[in-house]
Short mmCIF file of C-alpha atoms in Angstrom, two decimals:
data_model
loop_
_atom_site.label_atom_id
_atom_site.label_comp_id
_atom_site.label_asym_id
_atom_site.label_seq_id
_atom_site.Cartn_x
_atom_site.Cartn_y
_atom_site.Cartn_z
CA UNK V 15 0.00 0.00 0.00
CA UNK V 16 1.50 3.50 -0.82
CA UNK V 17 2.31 5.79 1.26
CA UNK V 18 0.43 8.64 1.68
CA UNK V 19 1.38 12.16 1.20
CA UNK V 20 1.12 14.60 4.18
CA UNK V 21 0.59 18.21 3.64
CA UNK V 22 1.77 20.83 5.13
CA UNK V 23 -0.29 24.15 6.04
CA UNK V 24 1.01 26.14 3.65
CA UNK V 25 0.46 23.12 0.65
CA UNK V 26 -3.21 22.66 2.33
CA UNK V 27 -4.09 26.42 1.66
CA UNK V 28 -2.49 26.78 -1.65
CA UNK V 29 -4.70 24.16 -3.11
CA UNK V 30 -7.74 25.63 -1.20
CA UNK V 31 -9.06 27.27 -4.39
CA UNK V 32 -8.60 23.99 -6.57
CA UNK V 33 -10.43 22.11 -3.45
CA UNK V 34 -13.62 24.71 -3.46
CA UNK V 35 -13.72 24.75 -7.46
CA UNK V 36 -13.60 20.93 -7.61
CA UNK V 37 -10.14 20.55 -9.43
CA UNK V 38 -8.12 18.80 -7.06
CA UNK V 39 -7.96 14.70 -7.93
CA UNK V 40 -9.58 12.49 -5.52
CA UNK V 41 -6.59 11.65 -3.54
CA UNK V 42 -5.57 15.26 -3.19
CA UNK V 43 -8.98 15.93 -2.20
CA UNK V 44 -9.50 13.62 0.68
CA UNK V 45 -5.44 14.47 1.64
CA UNK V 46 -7.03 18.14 2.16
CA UNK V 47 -10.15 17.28 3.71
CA UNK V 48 -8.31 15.18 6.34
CA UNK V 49 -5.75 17.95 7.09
CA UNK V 50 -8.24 20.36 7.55
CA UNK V 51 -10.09 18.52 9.79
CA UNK V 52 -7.12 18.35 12.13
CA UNK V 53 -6.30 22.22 11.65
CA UNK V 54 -8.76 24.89 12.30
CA UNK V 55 -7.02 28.10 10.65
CA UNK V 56 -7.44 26.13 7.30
CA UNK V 57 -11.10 25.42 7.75
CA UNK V 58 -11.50 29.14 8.48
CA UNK V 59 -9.59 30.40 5.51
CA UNK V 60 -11.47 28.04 3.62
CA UNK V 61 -14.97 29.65 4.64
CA UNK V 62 -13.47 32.90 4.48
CA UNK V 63 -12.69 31.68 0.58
CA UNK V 64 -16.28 30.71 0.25
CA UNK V 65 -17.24 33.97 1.38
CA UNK V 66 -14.77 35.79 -0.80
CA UNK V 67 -16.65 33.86 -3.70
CA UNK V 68 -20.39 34.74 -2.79
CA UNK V 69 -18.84 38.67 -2.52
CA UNK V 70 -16.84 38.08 -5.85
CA UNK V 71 -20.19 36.69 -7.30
CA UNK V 72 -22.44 39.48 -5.88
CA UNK V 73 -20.15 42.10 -6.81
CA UNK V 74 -20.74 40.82 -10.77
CA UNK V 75 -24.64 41.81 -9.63
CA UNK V 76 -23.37 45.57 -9.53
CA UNK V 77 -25.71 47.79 -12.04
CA UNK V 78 -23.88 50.50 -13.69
CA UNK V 79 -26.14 53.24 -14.12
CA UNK V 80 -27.80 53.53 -17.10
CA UNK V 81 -27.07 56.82 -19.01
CA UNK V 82 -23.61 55.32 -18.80
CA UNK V 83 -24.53 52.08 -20.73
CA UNK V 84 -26.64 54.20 -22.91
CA UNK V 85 -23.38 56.61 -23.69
CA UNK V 86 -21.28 53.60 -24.24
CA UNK V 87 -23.98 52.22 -26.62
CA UNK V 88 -23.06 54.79 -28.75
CA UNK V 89 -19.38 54.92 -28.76
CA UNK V 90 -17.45 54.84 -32.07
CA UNK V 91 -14.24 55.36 -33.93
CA UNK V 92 -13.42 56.03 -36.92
CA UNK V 93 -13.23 51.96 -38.08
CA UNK V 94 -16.48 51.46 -36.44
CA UNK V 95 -18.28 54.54 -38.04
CA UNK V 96 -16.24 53.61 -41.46
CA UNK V 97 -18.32 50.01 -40.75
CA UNK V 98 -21.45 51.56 -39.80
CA UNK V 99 -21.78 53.85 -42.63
CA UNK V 100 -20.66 51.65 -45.28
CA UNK V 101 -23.81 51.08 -46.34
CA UNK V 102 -26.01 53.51 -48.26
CA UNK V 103 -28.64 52.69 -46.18
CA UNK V 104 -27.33 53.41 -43.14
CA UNK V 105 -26.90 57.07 -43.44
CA UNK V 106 -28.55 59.58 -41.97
CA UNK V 107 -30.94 61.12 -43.93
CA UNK V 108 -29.40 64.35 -44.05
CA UNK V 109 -26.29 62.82 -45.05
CA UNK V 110 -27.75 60.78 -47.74
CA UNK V 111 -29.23 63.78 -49.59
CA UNK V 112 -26.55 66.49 -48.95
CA UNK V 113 -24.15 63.58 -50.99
CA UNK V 114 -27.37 63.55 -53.48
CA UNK V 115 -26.77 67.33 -53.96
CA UNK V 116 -23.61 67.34 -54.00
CA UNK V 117 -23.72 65.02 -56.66
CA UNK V 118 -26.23 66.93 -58.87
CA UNK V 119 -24.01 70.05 -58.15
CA UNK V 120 -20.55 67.99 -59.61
CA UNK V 121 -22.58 67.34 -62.60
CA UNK V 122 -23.65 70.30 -63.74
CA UNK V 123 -20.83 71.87 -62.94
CA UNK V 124 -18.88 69.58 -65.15
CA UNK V 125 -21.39 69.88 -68.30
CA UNK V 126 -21.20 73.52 -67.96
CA UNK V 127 -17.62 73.46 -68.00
CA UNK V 128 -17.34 70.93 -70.82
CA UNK V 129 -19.91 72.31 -73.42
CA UNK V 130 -17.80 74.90 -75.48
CA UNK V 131 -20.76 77.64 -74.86
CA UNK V 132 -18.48 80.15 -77.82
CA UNK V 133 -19.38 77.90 -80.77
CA UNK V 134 -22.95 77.36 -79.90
CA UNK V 135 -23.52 80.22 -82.43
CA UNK V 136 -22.92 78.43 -84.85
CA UNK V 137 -25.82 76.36 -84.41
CA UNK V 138 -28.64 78.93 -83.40
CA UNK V 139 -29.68 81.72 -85.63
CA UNK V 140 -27.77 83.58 -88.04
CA UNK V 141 -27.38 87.28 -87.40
CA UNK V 142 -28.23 89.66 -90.25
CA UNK V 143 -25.97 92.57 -90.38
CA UNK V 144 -26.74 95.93 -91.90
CA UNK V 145 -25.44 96.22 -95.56
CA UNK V 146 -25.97 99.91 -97.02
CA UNK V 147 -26.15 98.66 -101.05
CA UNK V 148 -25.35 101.46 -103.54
CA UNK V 149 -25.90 100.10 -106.12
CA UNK V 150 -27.24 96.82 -107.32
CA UNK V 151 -25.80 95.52 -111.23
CA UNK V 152 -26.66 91.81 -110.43
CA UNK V 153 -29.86 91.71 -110.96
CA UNK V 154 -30.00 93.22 -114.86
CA UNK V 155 -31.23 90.73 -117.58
CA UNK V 156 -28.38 90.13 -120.33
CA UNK V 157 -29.74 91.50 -123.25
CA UNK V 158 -26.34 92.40 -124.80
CA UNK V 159 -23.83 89.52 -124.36
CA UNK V 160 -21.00 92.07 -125.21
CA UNK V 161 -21.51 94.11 -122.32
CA UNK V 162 -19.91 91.99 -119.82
CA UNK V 163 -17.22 89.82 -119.96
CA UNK V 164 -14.58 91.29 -117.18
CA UNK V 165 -16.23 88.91 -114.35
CA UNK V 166 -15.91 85.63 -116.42
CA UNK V 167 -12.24 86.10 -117.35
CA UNK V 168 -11.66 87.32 -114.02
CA UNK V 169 -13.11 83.86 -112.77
CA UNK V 170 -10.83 81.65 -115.03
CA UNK V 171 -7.76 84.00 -114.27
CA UNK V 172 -8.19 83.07 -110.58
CA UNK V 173 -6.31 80.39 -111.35
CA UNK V 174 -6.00 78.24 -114.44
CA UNK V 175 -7.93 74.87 -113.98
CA UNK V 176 -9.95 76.12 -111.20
CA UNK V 177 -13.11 75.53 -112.32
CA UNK V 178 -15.09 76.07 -109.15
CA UNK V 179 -14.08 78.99 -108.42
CA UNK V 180 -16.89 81.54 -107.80
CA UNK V 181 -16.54 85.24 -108.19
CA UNK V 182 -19.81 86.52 -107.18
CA UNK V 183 -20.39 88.99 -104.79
CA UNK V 184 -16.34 89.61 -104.40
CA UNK V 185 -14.15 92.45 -105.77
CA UNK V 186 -12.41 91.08 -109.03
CA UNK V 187 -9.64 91.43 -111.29
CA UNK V 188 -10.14 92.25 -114.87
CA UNK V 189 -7.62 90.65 -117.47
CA UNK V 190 -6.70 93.21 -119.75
CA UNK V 191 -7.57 91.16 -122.98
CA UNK V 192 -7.29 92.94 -126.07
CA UNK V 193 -7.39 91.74 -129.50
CA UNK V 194 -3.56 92.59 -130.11
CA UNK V 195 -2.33 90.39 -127.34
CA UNK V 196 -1.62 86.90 -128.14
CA UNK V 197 0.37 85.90 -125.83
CA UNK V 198 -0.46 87.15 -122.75
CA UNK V 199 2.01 86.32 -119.66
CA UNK V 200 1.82 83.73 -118.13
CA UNK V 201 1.08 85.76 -114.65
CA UNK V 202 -2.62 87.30 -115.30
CA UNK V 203 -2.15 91.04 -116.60
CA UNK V 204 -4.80 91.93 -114.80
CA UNK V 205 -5.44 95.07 -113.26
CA UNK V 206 -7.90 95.56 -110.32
CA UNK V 207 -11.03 97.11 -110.94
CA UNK V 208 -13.99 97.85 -108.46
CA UNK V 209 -16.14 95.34 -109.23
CA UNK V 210 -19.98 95.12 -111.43
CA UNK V 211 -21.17 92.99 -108.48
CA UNK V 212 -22.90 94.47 -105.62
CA UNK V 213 -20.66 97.06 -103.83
CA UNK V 214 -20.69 97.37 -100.38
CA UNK V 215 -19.36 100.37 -98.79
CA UNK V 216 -19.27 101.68 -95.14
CA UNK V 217 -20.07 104.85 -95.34
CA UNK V 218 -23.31 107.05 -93.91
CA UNK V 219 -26.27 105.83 -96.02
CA UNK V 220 -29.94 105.24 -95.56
CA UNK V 221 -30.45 101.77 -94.94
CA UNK V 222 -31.59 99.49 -97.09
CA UNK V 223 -33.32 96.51 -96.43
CA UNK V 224 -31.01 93.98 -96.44
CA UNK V 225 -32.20 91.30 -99.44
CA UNK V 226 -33.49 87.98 -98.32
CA UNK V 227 -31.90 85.07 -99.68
CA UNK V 228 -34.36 84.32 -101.90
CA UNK V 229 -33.82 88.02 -103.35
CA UNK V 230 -30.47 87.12 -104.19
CA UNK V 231 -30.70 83.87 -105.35
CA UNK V 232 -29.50 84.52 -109.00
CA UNK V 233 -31.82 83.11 -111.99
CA UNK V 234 -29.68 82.66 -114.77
CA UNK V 235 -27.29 79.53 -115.46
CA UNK V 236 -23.76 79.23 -117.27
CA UNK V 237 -22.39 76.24 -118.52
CA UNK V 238 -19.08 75.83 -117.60
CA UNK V 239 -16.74 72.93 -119.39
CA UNK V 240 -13.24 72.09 -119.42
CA UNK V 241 -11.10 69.85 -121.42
CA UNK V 242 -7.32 68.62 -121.69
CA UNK V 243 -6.43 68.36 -125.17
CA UNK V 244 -2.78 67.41 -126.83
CA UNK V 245 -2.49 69.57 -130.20
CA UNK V 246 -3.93 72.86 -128.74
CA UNK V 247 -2.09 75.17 -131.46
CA UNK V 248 -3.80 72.80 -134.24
CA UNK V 249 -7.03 72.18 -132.22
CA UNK V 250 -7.62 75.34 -130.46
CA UNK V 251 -8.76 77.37 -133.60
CA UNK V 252 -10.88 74.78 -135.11
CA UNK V 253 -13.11 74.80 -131.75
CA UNK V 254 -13.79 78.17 -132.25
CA UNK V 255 -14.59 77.59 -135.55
CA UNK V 256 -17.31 75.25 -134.92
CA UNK V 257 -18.40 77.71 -132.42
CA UNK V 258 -19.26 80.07 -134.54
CA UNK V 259 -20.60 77.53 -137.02
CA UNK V 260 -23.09 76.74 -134.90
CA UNK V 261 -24.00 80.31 -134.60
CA UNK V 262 -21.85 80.96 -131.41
CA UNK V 263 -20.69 84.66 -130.88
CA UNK V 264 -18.15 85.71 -127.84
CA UNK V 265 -19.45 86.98 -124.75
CA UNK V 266 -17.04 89.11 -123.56
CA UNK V 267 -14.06 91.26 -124.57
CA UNK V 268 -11.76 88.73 -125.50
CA UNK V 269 -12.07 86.81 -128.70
CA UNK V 270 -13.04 82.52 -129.11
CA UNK V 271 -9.89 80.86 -128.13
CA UNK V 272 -7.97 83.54 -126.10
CA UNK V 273 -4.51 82.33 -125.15
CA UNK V 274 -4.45 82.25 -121.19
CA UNK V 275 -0.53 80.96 -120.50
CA UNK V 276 -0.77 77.57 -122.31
CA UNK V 277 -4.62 77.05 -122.16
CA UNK V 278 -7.24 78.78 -124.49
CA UNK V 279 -10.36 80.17 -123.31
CA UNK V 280 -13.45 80.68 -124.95
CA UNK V 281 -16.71 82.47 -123.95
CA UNK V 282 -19.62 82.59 -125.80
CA UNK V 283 -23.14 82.33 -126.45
CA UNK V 284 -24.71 80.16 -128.14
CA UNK V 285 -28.39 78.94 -129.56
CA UNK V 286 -29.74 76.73 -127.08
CA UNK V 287 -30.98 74.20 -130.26
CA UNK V 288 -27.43 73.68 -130.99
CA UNK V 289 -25.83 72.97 -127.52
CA UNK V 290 -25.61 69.36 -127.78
CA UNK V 291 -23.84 69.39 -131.53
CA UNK V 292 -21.19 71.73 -130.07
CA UNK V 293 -20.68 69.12 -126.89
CA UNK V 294 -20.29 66.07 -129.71
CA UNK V 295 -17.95 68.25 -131.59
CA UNK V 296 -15.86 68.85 -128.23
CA UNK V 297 -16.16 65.31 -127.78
CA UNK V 298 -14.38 64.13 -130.99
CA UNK V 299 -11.45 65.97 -129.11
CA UNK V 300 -11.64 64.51 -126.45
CA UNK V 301 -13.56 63.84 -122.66
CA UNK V 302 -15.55 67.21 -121.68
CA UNK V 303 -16.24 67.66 -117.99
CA UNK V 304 -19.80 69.83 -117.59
CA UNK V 305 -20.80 72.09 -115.02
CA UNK V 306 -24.24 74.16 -115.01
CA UNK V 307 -23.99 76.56 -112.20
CA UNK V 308 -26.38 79.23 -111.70
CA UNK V 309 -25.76 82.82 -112.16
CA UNK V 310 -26.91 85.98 -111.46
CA UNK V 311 -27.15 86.91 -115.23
CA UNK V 312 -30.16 85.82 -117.51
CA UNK V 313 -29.72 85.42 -120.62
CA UNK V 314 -32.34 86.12 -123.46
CA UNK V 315 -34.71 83.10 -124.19
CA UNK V 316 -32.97 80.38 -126.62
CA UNK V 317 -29.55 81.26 -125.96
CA UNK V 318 -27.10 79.90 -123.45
CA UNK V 319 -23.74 80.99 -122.14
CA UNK V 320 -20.88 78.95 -122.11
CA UNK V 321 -17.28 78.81 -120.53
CA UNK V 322 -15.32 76.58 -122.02
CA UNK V 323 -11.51 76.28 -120.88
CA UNK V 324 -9.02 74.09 -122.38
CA UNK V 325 -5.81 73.12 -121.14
CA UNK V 326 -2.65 71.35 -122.71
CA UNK V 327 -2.19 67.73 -121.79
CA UNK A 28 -23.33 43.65 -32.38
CA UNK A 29 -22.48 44.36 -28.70
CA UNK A 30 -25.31 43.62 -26.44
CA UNK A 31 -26.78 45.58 -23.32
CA UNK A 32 -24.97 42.99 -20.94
CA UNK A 33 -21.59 42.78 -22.82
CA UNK A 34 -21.36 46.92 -22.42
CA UNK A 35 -22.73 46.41 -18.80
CA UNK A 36 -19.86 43.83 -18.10
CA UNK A 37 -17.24 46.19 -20.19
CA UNK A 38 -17.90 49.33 -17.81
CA UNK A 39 -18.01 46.88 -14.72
CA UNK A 40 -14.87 45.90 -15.87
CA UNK A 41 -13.34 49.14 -15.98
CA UNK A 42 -15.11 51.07 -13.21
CA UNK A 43 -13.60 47.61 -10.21
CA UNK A 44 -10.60 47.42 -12.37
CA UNK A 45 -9.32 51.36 -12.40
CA UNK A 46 -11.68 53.02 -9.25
CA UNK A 47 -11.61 56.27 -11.39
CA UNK A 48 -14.99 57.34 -13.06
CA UNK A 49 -13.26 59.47 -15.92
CA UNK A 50 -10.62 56.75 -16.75
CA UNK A 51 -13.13 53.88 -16.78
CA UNK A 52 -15.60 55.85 -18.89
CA UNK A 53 -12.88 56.72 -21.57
CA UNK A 54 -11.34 53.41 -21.44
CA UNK A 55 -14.89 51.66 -21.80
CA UNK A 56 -15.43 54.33 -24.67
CA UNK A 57 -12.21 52.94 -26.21
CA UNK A 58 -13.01 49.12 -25.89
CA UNK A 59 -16.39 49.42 -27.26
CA UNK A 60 -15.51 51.04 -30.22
CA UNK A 61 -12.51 48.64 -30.98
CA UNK A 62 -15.09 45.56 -30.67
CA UNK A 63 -17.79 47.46 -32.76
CA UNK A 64 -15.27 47.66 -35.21
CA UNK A 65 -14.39 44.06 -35.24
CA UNK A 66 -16.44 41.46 -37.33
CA UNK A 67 -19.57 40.28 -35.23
CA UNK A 68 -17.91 36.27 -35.68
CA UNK A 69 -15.08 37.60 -34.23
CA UNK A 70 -16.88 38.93 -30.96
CA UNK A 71 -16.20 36.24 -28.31
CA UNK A 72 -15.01 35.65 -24.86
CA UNK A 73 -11.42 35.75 -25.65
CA UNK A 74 -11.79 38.72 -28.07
CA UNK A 75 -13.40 40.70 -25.29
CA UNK A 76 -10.96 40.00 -22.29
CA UNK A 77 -7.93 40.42 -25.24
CA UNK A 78 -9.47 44.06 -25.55
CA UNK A 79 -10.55 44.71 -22.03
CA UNK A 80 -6.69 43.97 -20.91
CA UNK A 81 -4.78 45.89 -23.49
CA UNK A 82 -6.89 49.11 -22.74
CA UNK A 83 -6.78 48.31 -18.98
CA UNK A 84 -3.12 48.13 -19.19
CA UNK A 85 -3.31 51.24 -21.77
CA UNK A 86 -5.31 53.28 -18.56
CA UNK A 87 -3.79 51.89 -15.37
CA UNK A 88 -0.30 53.11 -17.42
CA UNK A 89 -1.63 56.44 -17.76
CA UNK A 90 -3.57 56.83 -14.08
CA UNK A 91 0.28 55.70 -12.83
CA UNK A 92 1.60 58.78 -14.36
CA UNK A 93 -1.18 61.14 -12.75
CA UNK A 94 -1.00 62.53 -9.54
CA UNK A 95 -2.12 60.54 -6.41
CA UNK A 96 -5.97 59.81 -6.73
CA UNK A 97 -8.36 60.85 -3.91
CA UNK A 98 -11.39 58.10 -3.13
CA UNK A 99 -12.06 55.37 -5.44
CA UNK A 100 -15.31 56.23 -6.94
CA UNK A 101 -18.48 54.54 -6.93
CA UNK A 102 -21.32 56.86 -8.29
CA UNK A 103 -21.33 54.74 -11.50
CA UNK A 104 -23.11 52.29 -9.86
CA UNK A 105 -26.62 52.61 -9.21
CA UNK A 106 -27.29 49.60 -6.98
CA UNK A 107 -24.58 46.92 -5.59
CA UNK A 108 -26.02 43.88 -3.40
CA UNK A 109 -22.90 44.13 -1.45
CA UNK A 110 -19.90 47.17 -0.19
CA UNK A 111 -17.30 48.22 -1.72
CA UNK A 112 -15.09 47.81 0.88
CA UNK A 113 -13.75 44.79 0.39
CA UNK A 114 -13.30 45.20 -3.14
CA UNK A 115 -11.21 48.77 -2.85
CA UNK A 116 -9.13 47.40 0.05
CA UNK A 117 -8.68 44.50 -2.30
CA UNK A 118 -7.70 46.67 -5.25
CA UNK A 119 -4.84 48.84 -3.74
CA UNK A 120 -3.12 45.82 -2.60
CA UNK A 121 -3.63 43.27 -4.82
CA UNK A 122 -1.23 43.54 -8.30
CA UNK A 123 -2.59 43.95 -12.10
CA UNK A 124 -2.12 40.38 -12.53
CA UNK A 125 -4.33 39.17 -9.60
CA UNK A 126 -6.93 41.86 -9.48
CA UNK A 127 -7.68 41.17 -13.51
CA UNK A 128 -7.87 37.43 -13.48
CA UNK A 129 -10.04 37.36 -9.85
CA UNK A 130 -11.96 40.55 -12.00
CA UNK A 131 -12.81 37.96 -14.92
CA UNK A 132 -13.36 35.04 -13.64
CA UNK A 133 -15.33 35.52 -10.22
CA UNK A 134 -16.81 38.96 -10.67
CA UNK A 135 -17.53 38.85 -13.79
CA UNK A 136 -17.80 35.31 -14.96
CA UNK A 137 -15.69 34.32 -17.96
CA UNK A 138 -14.13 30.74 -18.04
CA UNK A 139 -10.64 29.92 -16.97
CA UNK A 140 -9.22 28.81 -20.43
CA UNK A 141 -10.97 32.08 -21.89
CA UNK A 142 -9.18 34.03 -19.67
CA UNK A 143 -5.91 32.20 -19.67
CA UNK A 144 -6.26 33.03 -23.80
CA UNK A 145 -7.58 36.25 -23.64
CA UNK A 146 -4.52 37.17 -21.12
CA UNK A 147 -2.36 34.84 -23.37
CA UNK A 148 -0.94 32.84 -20.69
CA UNK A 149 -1.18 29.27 -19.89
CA UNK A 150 -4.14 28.20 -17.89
CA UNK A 151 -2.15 27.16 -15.03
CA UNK A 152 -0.94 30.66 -14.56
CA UNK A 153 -4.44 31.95 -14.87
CA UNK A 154 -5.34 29.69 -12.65
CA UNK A 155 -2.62 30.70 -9.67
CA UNK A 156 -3.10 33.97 -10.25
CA UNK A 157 -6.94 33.89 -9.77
CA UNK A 158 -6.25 31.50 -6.89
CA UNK A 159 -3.85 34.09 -5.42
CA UNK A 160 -6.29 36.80 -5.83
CA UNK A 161 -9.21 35.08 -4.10
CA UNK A 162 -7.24 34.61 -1.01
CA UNK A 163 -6.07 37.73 -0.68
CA UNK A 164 -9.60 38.96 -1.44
CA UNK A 165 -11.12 36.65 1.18
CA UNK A 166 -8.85 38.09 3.76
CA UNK A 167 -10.27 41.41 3.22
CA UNK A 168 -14.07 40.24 2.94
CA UNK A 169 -13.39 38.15 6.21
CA UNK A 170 -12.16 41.39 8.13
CA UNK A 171 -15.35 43.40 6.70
CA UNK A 172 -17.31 40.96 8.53
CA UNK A 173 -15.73 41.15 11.15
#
């Protein structure tokens, strides 16, 4: 049989608290429980123990008051708010729709600051400006094909082969074509004059009322044609020989077949009956390239005006 | 989500554990935050006596650096079963270690091996240390009878 173990005092109370909990083994147990039966300052440290653990357990019975539970309730830092709020639906309600205008606010400000408000003119209504006219030549029927020919040479002495060009309604230059020059330099002669078109000046006037499109739309037409031809010293006066054949007469100053640099020019009228026979005659010569553009002058029923410029291959 | 009785046992923590109204209150302020901030899985014993030590220790650092306190202060309490007596005589003489883990476990409740890992020590040393605590606690609840 083993011996058993004997405590001492100090052993006996320093397993007092594994004795009262229930932790000691059985041996230990009954090795305590037969020590303190035999000492009397370790039974009364043990019920002082026991006492110390109804306190201890009482003490946990304490109520804290409750504002203070209520202000803890509500204690936060800055993770814990972060956590709160991170849902939309959390926020307050004044937060949720100051962010709502704020938001509206960033927007607008950004499509004011990124529509380009300057070129929005463009697309609204066009402003009429005041034009004092003094005189008005555009509008006069062509009765006499001879009276005019500065604009139209003008046009083709804008620049050889530019076709498109348009002279209305800006100042031109007048070639100087005369019936001695045949070979005029190859920079245009030409020497500024004011122009037939309408002139505008700014000076003290009485208004007029400033013509409505429609006003100014011109009426007449003139055809306009160009070719590229090899040969044009052989070629160029048998052109304006079927011209005239076909009852063709200048417009103009300058005569059928006017040398321009290297190219020839010819402007004339021409019975409208007879249009298409000149156009297969051109044709025999080669490809024409046809343009009807309108202009401002009319001329007389049956006729038609034509432009024709040729150009060396 | 921190119930009524978890804040009631945080600021019962605080108000045995420092004496000192104003320090428990901010160091109760402190610990619930930190836990509110911490995922709700996350909330359990040992997460709550990990936090209620480190700010403990944060406060009891700073009250040692203050001047001499006057009377431990009990208005935070509205009722108490039993005097405080004991308890304050208990709490100037007892250390940190003792008064935290007898604090825990008898006062408050929490299971040894929760404490022993909330403290991060081994349970045995939880264990002495609350058994230390108890006696020296029992000697002052003996003389109050007295």
């Amino acid at each position: 049989m083993p011996k058993r173990r004997k405590l001492s005092p100090f052993l006996c109370r320093e397993m007092l608290y594994e004795y009262e909990i229930g932790l000691l083994d059985p041996e230990r147990q009954s090795a305590v429980e037969e020590f303190m039966q035999a000492d009397a300052d370790c039974r009364e440290e043990l019920e002082s123990l026991r006492a110390a653990f109804g306190y201890a357990e009482q003490l946990g019975q304490t109520e804290v008051r409750l504002d203070i539970v209520a202000h803890l309730r509500e204690a936060e830092n800055a993770v814990s708010l972060s956590k709160k709020y991170a849902s939309w639906r959390n926020w307050p309600e004044t937060l949720r729709w100051a962010s709502v205008a704020l938001m509206v606010s960033v927007v607008v400000a950004a499509f004011v600051a990124a529509v380009p408000w300057n070129q929005l003119q463009k697309f609204g209504p066009v402003q009429q400006t005041t034009v004092l006219k003094l005189a008005d030549l555009t509008g006069a029927v062509e009765d006499d094909s001879e009276a005019e020919p500065e604009s139209e040479v003008a046009e083709d002495d804008q620049g050889s082969g530019d076709w498109e060009v348009d002279a209305e309604g800006s100042p031109v230059q007048v070639a100087e074509a005369s019936e001695g020059r045949s070979q005029p330099q190859s920079e245009p002669d030409a020497t500024p004059v004011p122009s037939p078109t309408p002139v505008t000046m700014a000076v003290a006037a009485t208004p007029t009322p400033v013509p409505t499109p429609k006003e100014a739309k011109p009426k007449g037409f003139v055809y306009r044609a160009f070719m590229n031809l090899g040969n044009l010293e052989e070629i160029g006066p048998k052109i304006a020989e079927h011209i005239v054949e076909l009852g063709g007469a200048k417009a103009g100053e300058v005569e059928l077949g006017w040398k321009r640099g290297a190219g020839r020019y010819y402007h004339f009228s021409l019975p409208e009956e007879n249009e298409e026979k000149l156009l297969e005659k051109l044709r025999a010569y080669g490809p024409v390239r046809m343009s009807k553009d309108p202009h401002p002058r009319v001329m007389p029923p049956g006729q038609v005006r034509f432009i024709l410029w040729i150009e060396p291959l | 989500m921190i119930s009524d009785e978890q804040v009631r046992r945080i600021a019962l923590f605080f108000f045995l554990s420092l004496m000192d109204e104003k320090a428990a209150l901010q160091a109760s302020d402190k610990a619930v935050a930190q836990l509110k901030s911490k995922n709700e899985s996350a909330l359990d014993d040992q997460a709550l006596i990990r936090v209620l030590w480190q700010n403990f220790e944060q406060s009891a650092k700073q009250m040692d650096r203050r001047p001499a306190r006057g009377a431990p202060e009990t208005s935070w309490a509205s009722s108490s079963p039993v005097s405080f007596r004991p308890w304050i005589k208990f709490h100037q003489e007892a250390g940190k270690n003792e008064l935290v883990a007898v604090l825990l476990s008898r006062v408050l409740g929490f299971k040894e091996e929760s404490i022993a890992s909330g403290l991060g020590v081994s349970l045995g040393t939880a264990r002495h240390r609350i058994s230390k605590g108890m006696r020296l606690l029992s000697a002052h609840v003996k003389r109050e009878r007295a």
